[in-house]
Amino acid sequence: MKKIRYSLVLTALLGLHIAASAQVFRLPKLGGILTTPSTTTKTTTQGSTGSITQDEAARGLKEALTQGISKGADQASQQDGFYLNKLIRIPFPPDAQRVANTLRTIGLGSQVDKFELSLNRGAEDAAKSAKPIFLAAIKSLTFQDVWGILTGQKDAATNYLRRTTTTQLTTAFKPIIQQSLDKVNATRYYTDLTTRYNRIPLVQPVNTDLNQYATDKAIGGLFTLIAQEEANIRENPVARGSELLRRVFGKKS
């Protein structure tokens, strides 16, 4: 009788262990973003309501991120990608805006416009170097990262990229932007503008770090575009080009 009881207890404990182990590989109901698989070994699906594996979730997220950063970087690096996009256009440095306002009132508005154009040209030039940095960050995603992004806010992927690539982007962008600013004479324009302004009696002198300002704005503009594309993929079924994206990001019907 004791042997029978021991066998029953052992069987029950073994069953609990197997069930607990299986949960490690079970994807949750991610707020309508992912569907819950009916079994832990199922790898095929039927439409957007079928189950997906951890590997499929990771591949789907990486595909979505690659799509987002490619579109964002390509858009930003085109001529006028920054300059004609009101959402990311780089304006005169805010702490020197009074310089622009004053110079416009004394007939130097064209120089202010040329300076702003040169700032945006520098950002467009630097944006061409962003894609390899983003792709390296995407390749290093762990499943914990994937889980956090898929269960996070609509800009969770963008925030992941911002957290993991900003330092590298800054290092890569600064020399490119400086070269671009020099190439289009932005530094000279700015020096001329601020020198003229600083000569005006009783004004507070302006000494903005132009390269740092342009670099920060260029990186911020890129993330703005990537966040737009991420939100589009999450919310708009048409934006999910592949079947895998439709399954990973498709909401339950």
PDB file of C-alpha atoms in Angstrom:
ATOM      1  CA  MET A   1       0.000   0.000   0.000  1.00  0.00           C
ATOM      2  CA  LYS A   2       2.899   2.357   0.872  1.00  0.00           C
ATOM      3  CA  LYS A   3       4.487   1.592  -2.503  1.00  0.00           C
ATOM      4  CA  ILE A   4       1.269   2.541  -4.276  1.00  0.00           C
ATOM      5  CA  ARG A   5       1.042   5.840  -2.364  1.00  0.00           C
ATOM      6  CA  TYR A   6       4.714   6.577  -3.077  1.00  0.00           C
ATOM      7  CA  SER A   7       4.156   5.915  -6.785  1.00  0.00           C
ATOM      8  CA  LEU A   8       1.126   8.215  -6.872  1.00  0.00           C
ATOM      9  CA  VAL A   9       3.013  11.031  -5.118  1.00  0.00           C
ATOM     10  CA  LEU A  10       6.013  10.613  -7.410  1.00  0.00           C
ATOM     11  CA  THR A  11       3.779  10.675 -10.491  1.00  0.00           C
ATOM     12  CA  ALA A  12       2.030  13.835  -9.290  1.00  0.00           C
ATOM     13  CA  LEU A  13       5.312  15.610  -8.569  1.00  0.00           C
ATOM     14  CA  LEU A  14       6.683  14.593 -11.948  1.00  0.00           C
ATOM     15  CA  GLY A  15       3.560  15.953 -13.623  1.00  0.00           C
ATOM     16  CA  LEU A  16       3.932  19.277 -11.819  1.00  0.00           C
ATOM     17  CA  HIS A  17       7.585  19.507 -12.864  1.00  0.00           C
ATOM     18  CA  ILE A  18       6.734  18.867 -16.514  1.00  0.00           C
ATOM     19  CA  ALA A  19       3.932  21.436 -16.434  1.00  0.00           C
ATOM     20  CA  ALA A  20       6.217  24.030 -14.847  1.00  0.00           C
ATOM     21  CA  SER A  21       8.927  23.356 -17.414  1.00  0.00           C
ATOM     22  CA  ALA A  22       6.451  23.696 -20.228  1.00  0.00           C
ATOM     23  CA  GLN A  23       5.437  27.147 -19.002  1.00  0.00           C
ATOM     24  CA  VAL A  24       8.966  28.428 -19.669  1.00  0.00           C
ATOM     25  CA  PHE A  25       8.308  28.004 -23.355  1.00  0.00           C
ATOM     26  CA  ARG A  26       4.726  29.246 -23.382  1.00  0.00           C
ATOM     27  CA  LEU A  27       4.092  32.722 -24.775  1.00  0.00           C
ATOM     28  CA  PRO A  28       1.488  34.707 -22.836  1.00  0.00           C
ATOM     29  CA  LYS A  29      -1.452  36.689 -24.064  1.00  0.00           C
ATOM     30  CA  LEU A  30       0.494  39.837 -24.798  1.00  0.00           C
ATOM     31  CA  GLY A  31      -2.324  42.316 -24.600  1.00  0.00           C
ATOM     32  CA  GLY A  32      -3.612  41.323 -28.020  1.00  0.00           C
ATOM     33  CA  ILE A  33      -0.166  41.539 -29.601  1.00  0.00           C
ATOM     34  CA  LEU A  34       0.667  37.850 -29.475  1.00  0.00           C
ATOM     35  CA  THR A  35      -1.648  34.864 -29.392  1.00  0.00           C
ATOM     36  CA  THR A  36      -1.245  32.063 -26.888  1.00  0.00           C
ATOM     37  CA  PRO A  37      -0.135  28.722 -28.324  1.00  0.00           C
ATOM     38  CA  SER A  38      -2.289  25.733 -27.521  1.00  0.00           C
ATOM     39  CA  THR A  39       0.804  23.553 -27.046  1.00  0.00           C
ATOM     40  CA  THR A  40       4.437  24.344 -26.391  1.00  0.00           C
ATOM     41  CA  THR A  41       5.706  22.363 -29.363  1.00  0.00           C
ATOM     42  CA  LYS A  42       3.387  23.690 -32.038  1.00  0.00           C
ATOM     43  CA  THR A  43       5.277  25.657 -34.720  1.00  0.00           C
ATOM     44  CA  THR A  44       2.669  26.040 -37.425  1.00  0.00           C
ATOM     45  CA  THR A  45      -0.289  28.382 -37.426  1.00  0.00           C
ATOM     46  CA  GLN A  46      -3.552  28.956 -39.199  1.00  0.00           C
ATOM     47  CA  GLY A  47      -4.033  32.665 -39.835  1.00  0.00           C
ATOM     48  CA  SER A  48      -3.338  35.440 -37.358  1.00  0.00           C
ATOM     49  CA  THR A  49      -4.969  33.605 -34.465  1.00  0.00           C
ATOM     50  CA  GLY A  50      -2.616  30.595 -34.512  1.00  0.00           C
ATOM     51  CA  SER A  51       0.149  30.004 -31.986  1.00  0.00           C
ATOM     52  CA  ILE A  52       3.738  31.139 -32.361  1.00  0.00           C
ATOM     53  CA  THR A  53       6.986  29.968 -30.814  1.00  0.00           C
ATOM     54  CA  GLN A  54       9.579  32.041 -28.991  1.00  0.00           C
ATOM     55  CA  ASP A  55      11.827  31.821 -32.036  1.00  0.00           C
ATOM     56  CA  GLU A  56       9.054  33.123 -34.282  1.00  0.00           C
ATOM     57  CA  ALA A  57       8.345  35.965 -31.874  1.00  0.00           C
ATOM     58  CA  ALA A  58      12.019  36.939 -31.886  1.00  0.00           C
ATOM     59  CA  ARG A  59      12.281  36.713 -35.675  1.00  0.00           C
ATOM     60  CA  GLY A  60       9.089  38.703 -36.103  1.00  0.00           C
ATOM     61  CA  LEU A  61      10.276  41.467 -33.803  1.00  0.00           C
ATOM     62  CA  LYS A  62      13.681  41.643 -35.481  1.00  0.00           C
ATOM     63  CA  GLU A  63      11.965  41.849 -38.857  1.00  0.00           C
ATOM     64  CA  ALA A  64       9.739  44.659 -37.611  1.00  0.00           C
ATOM     65  CA  LEU A  65      12.696  46.553 -36.163  1.00  0.00           C
ATOM     66  CA  THR A  66      14.706  46.118 -39.341  1.00  0.00           C
ATOM     67  CA  GLN A  67      11.763  47.395 -41.363  1.00  0.00           C
ATOM     68  CA  GLY A  68      11.348  50.358 -39.048  1.00  0.00           C
ATOM     69  CA  ILE A  69      14.989  51.429 -38.907  1.00  0.00           C
ATOM     70  CA  SER A  70      15.460  50.940 -42.640  1.00  0.00           C
ATOM     71  CA  LYS A  71      12.505  53.133 -43.471  1.00  0.00           C
ATOM     72  CA  GLY A  72      13.443  55.734 -40.882  1.00  0.00           C
ATOM     73  CA  ALA A  73      17.127  55.920 -41.809  1.00  0.00           C
ATOM     74  CA  ASP A  74      16.408  55.965 -45.540  1.00  0.00           C
ATOM     75  CA  GLN A  75      13.843  58.718 -45.140  1.00  0.00           C
ATOM     76  CA  ALA A  76      16.108  60.838 -42.933  1.00  0.00           C
ATOM     77  CA  SER A  77      19.177  60.473 -45.156  1.00  0.00           C
ATOM     78  CA  GLN A  78      17.452  61.695 -48.321  1.00  0.00           C
ATOM     79  CA  GLN A  79      17.995  65.268 -49.410  1.00  0.00           C
ATOM     80  CA  ASP A  80      15.439  67.352 -47.524  1.00  0.00           C
ATOM     81  CA  GLY A  81      14.708  64.336 -45.310  1.00  0.00           C
ATOM     82  CA  PHE A  82      15.162  66.615 -42.315  1.00  0.00           C
ATOM     83  CA  TYR A  83      14.775  70.032 -43.882  1.00  0.00           C
ATOM     84  CA  LEU A  84      11.286  69.571 -45.338  1.00  0.00           C
ATOM     85  CA  ASN A  85       9.925  67.362 -42.561  1.00  0.00           C
ATOM     86  CA  LYS A  86       8.402  69.694 -39.967  1.00  0.00           C
ATOM     87  CA  LEU A  87       8.428  66.882 -37.432  1.00  0.00           C
ATOM     88  CA  ILE A  88      12.231  66.557 -37.353  1.00  0.00           C
ATOM     89  CA  ARG A  89      13.527  69.698 -39.040  1.00  0.00           C
ATOM     90  CA  ILE A  90      16.435  71.159 -37.074  1.00  0.00           C
ATOM     91  CA  PRO A  91      15.760  74.807 -36.228  1.00  0.00           C
ATOM     92  CA  PHE A  92      18.079  77.537 -35.094  1.00  0.00           C
ATOM     93  CA  PRO A  93      19.471  76.541 -31.654  1.00  0.00           C
ATOM     94  CA  PRO A  94      16.802  77.482 -29.081  1.00  0.00           C
ATOM     95  CA  ASP A  95      19.229  79.272 -26.770  1.00  0.00           C
ATOM     96  CA  ALA A  96      20.311  81.349 -29.763  1.00  0.00           C
ATOM     97  CA  GLN A  97      16.843  81.930 -31.193  1.00  0.00           C
ATOM     98  CA  ARG A  98      17.043  85.535 -30.115  1.00  0.00           C
ATOM     99  CA  VAL A  99      20.034  85.804 -32.472  1.00  0.00           C
ATOM    100  CA  ALA A 100      17.893  84.680 -35.411  1.00  0.00           C
ATOM    101  CA  ASN A 101      15.046  86.992 -34.446  1.00  0.00           C
ATOM    102  CA  THR A 102      17.348  89.972 -34.093  1.00  0.00           C
ATOM    103  CA  LEU A 103      19.187  89.269 -37.341  1.00  0.00           C
ATOM    104  CA  ARG A 104      15.913  88.967 -39.246  1.00  0.00           C
ATOM    105  CA  THR A 105      14.827  92.370 -37.994  1.00  0.00           C
ATOM    106  CA  ILE A 106      17.995  93.960 -39.367  1.00  0.00           C
ATOM    107  CA  GLY A 107      17.727  92.401 -42.826  1.00  0.00           C
ATOM    108  CA  LEU A 108      19.874  89.294 -42.373  1.00  0.00           C
ATOM    109  CA  GLY A 109      17.072  86.729 -42.650  1.00  0.00           C
ATOM    110  CA  SER A 110      18.612  85.049 -45.701  1.00  0.00           C
ATOM    111  CA  GLN A 111      21.737  84.194 -43.717  1.00  0.00           C
ATOM    112  CA  VAL A 112      19.615  82.674 -40.973  1.00  0.00           C
ATOM    113  CA  ASP A 113      17.800  80.536 -43.569  1.00  0.00           C
ATOM    114  CA  LYS A 114      21.088  79.375 -45.107  1.00  0.00           C
ATOM    115  CA  PHE A 115      22.356  78.418 -41.689  1.00  0.00           C
ATOM    116  CA  GLU A 116      19.263  76.351 -40.871  1.00  0.00           C
ATOM    117  CA  LEU A 117      19.509  74.609 -44.244  1.00  0.00           C
ATOM    118  CA  SER A 118      23.137  73.709 -43.573  1.00  0.00           C
ATOM    119  CA  LEU A 119      22.235  72.240 -40.170  1.00  0.00           C
ATOM    120  CA  ASN A 120      19.703  69.925 -41.774  1.00  0.00           C
ATOM    121  CA  ARG A 121      22.031  68.942 -44.594  1.00  0.00           C
ATOM    122  CA  GLY A 122      24.548  67.831 -41.982  1.00  0.00           C
ATOM    123  CA  ALA A 123      21.935  65.684 -40.245  1.00  0.00           C
ATOM    124  CA  GLU A 124      20.855  64.117 -43.546  1.00  0.00           C
ATOM    125  CA  ASP A 125      24.462  63.260 -44.303  1.00  0.00           C
ATOM    126  CA  ALA A 126      25.054  61.685 -40.887  1.00  0.00           C
ATOM    127  CA  ALA A 127      21.854  59.617 -41.014  1.00  0.00           C
ATOM    128  CA  LYS A 128      23.423  57.442 -43.713  1.00  0.00           C
ATOM    129  CA  SER A 129      25.707  55.880 -41.096  1.00  0.00           C
ATOM    130  CA  ALA A 130      22.920  54.932 -38.679  1.00  0.00           C
ATOM    131  CA  LYS A 131      21.614  51.716 -40.204  1.00  0.00           C
ATOM    132  CA  PRO A 132      24.618  49.430 -39.436  1.00  0.00           C
ATOM    133  CA  ILE A 133      24.578  50.559 -35.795  1.00  0.00           C
ATOM    134  CA  PHE A 134      20.867  49.814 -35.479  1.00  0.00           C
ATOM    135  CA  LEU A 135      21.210  46.426 -37.175  1.00  0.00           C
ATOM    136  CA  ALA A 136      23.965  45.394 -34.752  1.00  0.00           C
ATOM    137  CA  ALA A 137      21.688  46.250 -31.821  1.00  0.00           C
ATOM    138  CA  ILE A 138      18.844  44.234 -33.338  1.00  0.00           C
ATOM    139  CA  LYS A 139      21.074  41.176 -33.760  1.00  0.00           C
ATOM    140  CA  SER A 140      22.011  41.274 -30.071  1.00  0.00           C
ATOM    141  CA  LEU A 141      18.394  41.101 -28.851  1.00  0.00           C
ATOM    142  CA  THR A 142      17.844  38.497 -26.141  1.00  0.00           C
ATOM    143  CA  PHE A 143      14.486  36.816 -25.610  1.00  0.00           C
ATOM    144  CA  GLN A 144      14.109  38.887 -22.455  1.00  0.00           C
ATOM    145  CA  ASP A 145      14.451  41.985 -24.648  1.00  0.00           C
ATOM    146  CA  VAL A 146      11.906  40.576 -27.099  1.00  0.00           C
ATOM    147  CA  TRP A 147       9.474  39.825 -24.285  1.00  0.00           C
ATOM    148  CA  GLY A 148       9.820  43.316 -22.847  1.00  0.00           C
ATOM    149  CA  ILE A 149       9.302  44.981 -26.217  1.00  0.00           C
ATOM    150  CA  LEU A 150       6.297  42.909 -27.255  1.00  0.00           C
ATOM    151  CA  THR A 151       4.570  43.433 -23.911  1.00  0.00           C
ATOM    152  CA  GLY A 152       5.607  47.070 -23.648  1.00  0.00           C
ATOM    153  CA  GLN A 153       4.269  50.377 -24.881  1.00  0.00           C
ATOM    154  CA  LYS A 154       3.853  51.218 -28.557  1.00  0.00           C
ATOM    155  CA  ASP A 155       7.335  52.773 -28.608  1.00  0.00           C
ATOM    156  CA  ALA A 156       9.072  50.050 -26.569  1.00  0.00           C
ATOM    157  CA  ALA A 157      11.244  48.936 -29.494  1.00  0.00           C
ATOM    158  CA  THR A 158      12.274  52.511 -30.226  1.00  0.00           C
ATOM    159  CA  ASN A 159      13.174  53.006 -26.571  1.00  0.00           C
ATOM    160  CA  TYR A 160      15.282  49.831 -26.681  1.00  0.00           C
ATOM    161  CA  LEU A 161      17.209  51.196 -29.662  1.00  0.00           C
ATOM    162  CA  ARG A 162      17.553  54.595 -28.016  1.00  0.00           C
ATOM    163  CA  ARG A 163      18.950  52.970 -24.874  1.00  0.00           C
ATOM    164  CA  THR A 164      21.400  50.681 -26.665  1.00  0.00           C
ATOM    165  CA  THR A 165      22.610  52.807 -29.588  1.00  0.00           C
ATOM    166  CA  THR A 166      22.649  56.488 -28.588  1.00  0.00           C
ATOM    167  CA  THR A 167      26.270  56.420 -27.408  1.00  0.00           C
ATOM    168  CA  GLN A 168      27.442  54.728 -30.615  1.00  0.00           C
ATOM    169  CA  LEU A 169      25.332  57.016 -32.771  1.00  0.00           C
ATOM    170  CA  THR A 170      26.777  60.081 -31.064  1.00  0.00           C
ATOM    171  CA  THR A 171      30.321  58.831 -31.606  1.00  0.00           C
ATOM    172  CA  ALA A 172      29.597  58.064 -35.263  1.00  0.00           C
ATOM    173  CA  PHE A 173      27.551  61.177 -36.009  1.00  0.00           C
ATOM    174  CA  LYS A 174      29.762  63.868 -34.492  1.00  0.00           C
ATOM    175  CA  PRO A 175      32.668  63.753 -36.965  1.00  0.00           C
ATOM    176  CA  ILE A 176      30.313  63.281 -39.908  1.00  0.00           C
ATOM    177  CA  ILE A 177      28.158  66.210 -38.873  1.00  0.00           C
ATOM    178  CA  GLN A 178      31.211  68.373 -38.221  1.00  0.00           C
ATOM    179  CA  GLN A 179      32.532  67.533 -41.679  1.00  0.00           C
ATOM    180  CA  SER A 180      29.124  68.183 -43.205  1.00  0.00           C
ATOM    181  CA  LEU A 181      28.758  71.476 -41.365  1.00  0.00           C
ATOM    182  CA  ASP A 182      32.175  72.551 -42.589  1.00  0.00           C
ATOM    183  CA  LYS A 183      31.378  71.377 -46.113  1.00  0.00           C
ATOM    184  CA  VAL A 184      28.286  73.542 -46.357  1.00  0.00           C
ATOM    185  CA  ASN A 185      29.869  76.374 -44.360  1.00  0.00           C
ATOM    186  CA  ALA A 186      27.400  76.049 -41.480  1.00  0.00           C
ATOM    187  CA  THR A 187      30.109  76.715 -38.926  1.00  0.00           C
ATOM    188  CA  ARG A 188      31.127  79.853 -40.781  1.00  0.00           C
ATOM    189  CA  TYR A 189      27.513  80.985 -41.080  1.00  0.00           C
ATOM    190  CA  TYR A 190      26.965  80.444 -37.373  1.00  0.00           C
ATOM    191  CA  THR A 191      30.200  82.167 -36.392  1.00  0.00           C
ATOM    192  CA  ASP A 192      29.319  85.120 -38.609  1.00  0.00           C
ATOM    193  CA  LEU A 193      25.788  85.315 -37.217  1.00  0.00           C
ATOM    194  CA  THR A 194      26.746  85.056 -33.556  1.00  0.00           C
ATOM    195  CA  THR A 195      29.714  87.400 -33.986  1.00  0.00           C
ATOM    196  CA  ARG A 196      27.434  90.055 -35.452  1.00  0.00           C
ATOM    197  CA  TYR A 197      24.888  89.479 -32.732  1.00  0.00           C
ATOM    198  CA  ASN A 198      27.430  89.531 -29.909  1.00  0.00           C
ATOM    199  CA  ARG A 199      28.612  92.943 -31.106  1.00  0.00           C
ATOM    200  CA  ILE A 200      25.191  94.440 -30.412  1.00  0.00           C
ATOM    201  CA  PRO A 201      25.446  96.532 -27.234  1.00  0.00           C
ATOM    202  CA  LEU A 202      23.928  95.156 -24.017  1.00  0.00           C
ATOM    203  CA  VAL A 203      23.032  91.679 -25.408  1.00  0.00           C
ATOM    204  CA  GLN A 204      23.954  88.449 -23.655  1.00  0.00           C
ATOM    205  CA  PRO A 205      26.639  86.669 -25.732  1.00  0.00           C
ATOM    206  CA  VAL A 206      25.711  83.343 -27.347  1.00  0.00           C
ATOM    207  CA  ASN A 207      28.149  80.422 -27.407  1.00  0.00           C
ATOM    208  CA  THR A 208      26.242  77.288 -28.488  1.00  0.00           C
ATOM    209  CA  ASP A 209      28.163  74.054 -29.186  1.00  0.00           C
ATOM    210  CA  LEU A 210      26.920  73.748 -32.744  1.00  0.00           C
ATOM    211  CA  ASN A 211      28.196  70.230 -33.428  1.00  0.00           C
ATOM    212  CA  GLN A 212      26.693  68.792 -30.228  1.00  0.00           C
ATOM    213  CA  TYR A 213      23.396  70.531 -30.889  1.00  0.00           C
ATOM    214  CA  ALA A 214      23.158  69.255 -34.474  1.00  0.00           C
ATOM    215  CA  THR A 215      24.205  65.732 -33.419  1.00  0.00           C
ATOM    216  CA  ASP A 216      21.581  65.521 -30.666  1.00  0.00           C
ATOM    217  CA  LYS A 217      18.843  66.821 -32.962  1.00  0.00           C
ATOM    218  CA  ALA A 218      19.824  64.439 -35.772  1.00  0.00           C
ATOM    219  CA  ILE A 219      19.695  61.409 -33.470  1.00  0.00           C
ATOM    220  CA  GLY A 220      16.427  62.573 -31.947  1.00  0.00           C
ATOM    221  CA  GLY A 221      14.917  63.004 -35.399  1.00  0.00           C
ATOM    222  CA  LEU A 222      15.878  59.470 -36.389  1.00  0.00           C
ATOM    223  CA  PHE A 223      14.207  58.007 -33.318  1.00  0.00           C
ATOM    224  CA  THR A 224      11.095  60.052 -34.036  1.00  0.00           C
ATOM    225  CA  LEU A 225      10.802  58.454 -37.480  1.00  0.00           C
ATOM    226  CA  ILE A 226      11.491  54.967 -36.116  1.00  0.00           C
ATOM    227  CA  ALA A 227       8.845  55.421 -33.412  1.00  0.00           C
ATOM    228  CA  GLN A 228       6.323  56.391 -36.081  1.00  0.00           C
ATOM    229  CA  GLU A 229       7.038  53.247 -38.057  1.00  0.00           C
ATOM    230  CA  GLU A 230       6.892  51.063 -34.939  1.00  0.00           C
ATOM    231  CA  ALA A 231       3.476  52.454 -34.011  1.00  0.00           C
ATOM    232  CA  ASN A 232       2.334  51.962 -37.593  1.00  0.00           C
ATOM    233  CA  ILE A 233       3.345  48.293 -37.587  1.00  0.00           C
ATOM    234  CA  ARG A 234       1.654  47.673 -34.237  1.00  0.00           C
ATOM    235  CA  GLU A 235      -1.604  49.427 -35.131  1.00  0.00           C
ATOM    236  CA  ASN A 236      -1.978  49.142 -38.899  1.00  0.00           C
ATOM    237  CA  PRO A 237      -2.377  45.638 -40.402  1.00  0.00           C
ATOM    238  CA  VAL A 238      -1.493  46.952 -43.867  1.00  0.00           C
ATOM    239  CA  ALA A 239       1.960  47.985 -42.593  1.00  0.00           C
ATOM    240  CA  ARG A 240       2.768  44.388 -41.607  1.00  0.00           C
ATOM    241  CA  GLY A 241       4.219  43.255 -44.881  1.00  0.00           C
ATOM    242  CA  SER A 242       5.032  39.620 -44.123  1.00  0.00           C
ATOM    243  CA  GLU A 243       2.912  36.779 -42.778  1.00  0.00           C
ATOM    244  CA  LEU A 244       5.220  36.510 -39.755  1.00  0.00           C
ATOM    245  CA  LEU A 245       4.698  40.171 -38.855  1.00  0.00           C
ATOM    246  CA  ARG A 246       0.945  39.771 -39.221  1.00  0.00           C
ATOM    247  CA  ARG A 247       0.996  36.824 -36.821  1.00  0.00           C
ATOM    248  CA  VAL A 248       3.315  38.362 -34.229  1.00  0.00           C
ATOM    249  CA  PHE A 249       1.625  41.766 -34.181  1.00  0.00           C
ATOM    250  CA  GLY A 250      -1.874  40.734 -35.265  1.00  0.00           C
ATOM    251  CA  LYS A 251      -4.584  41.248 -32.697  1.00  0.00           C
ATOM    252  CA  LYS A 252      -6.931  38.449 -31.769  1.00  0.00           C
ATOM    253  CA  SER A 253     -10.176  38.567 -33.638  1.00  0.00           C
TER     254      SER A 253
END
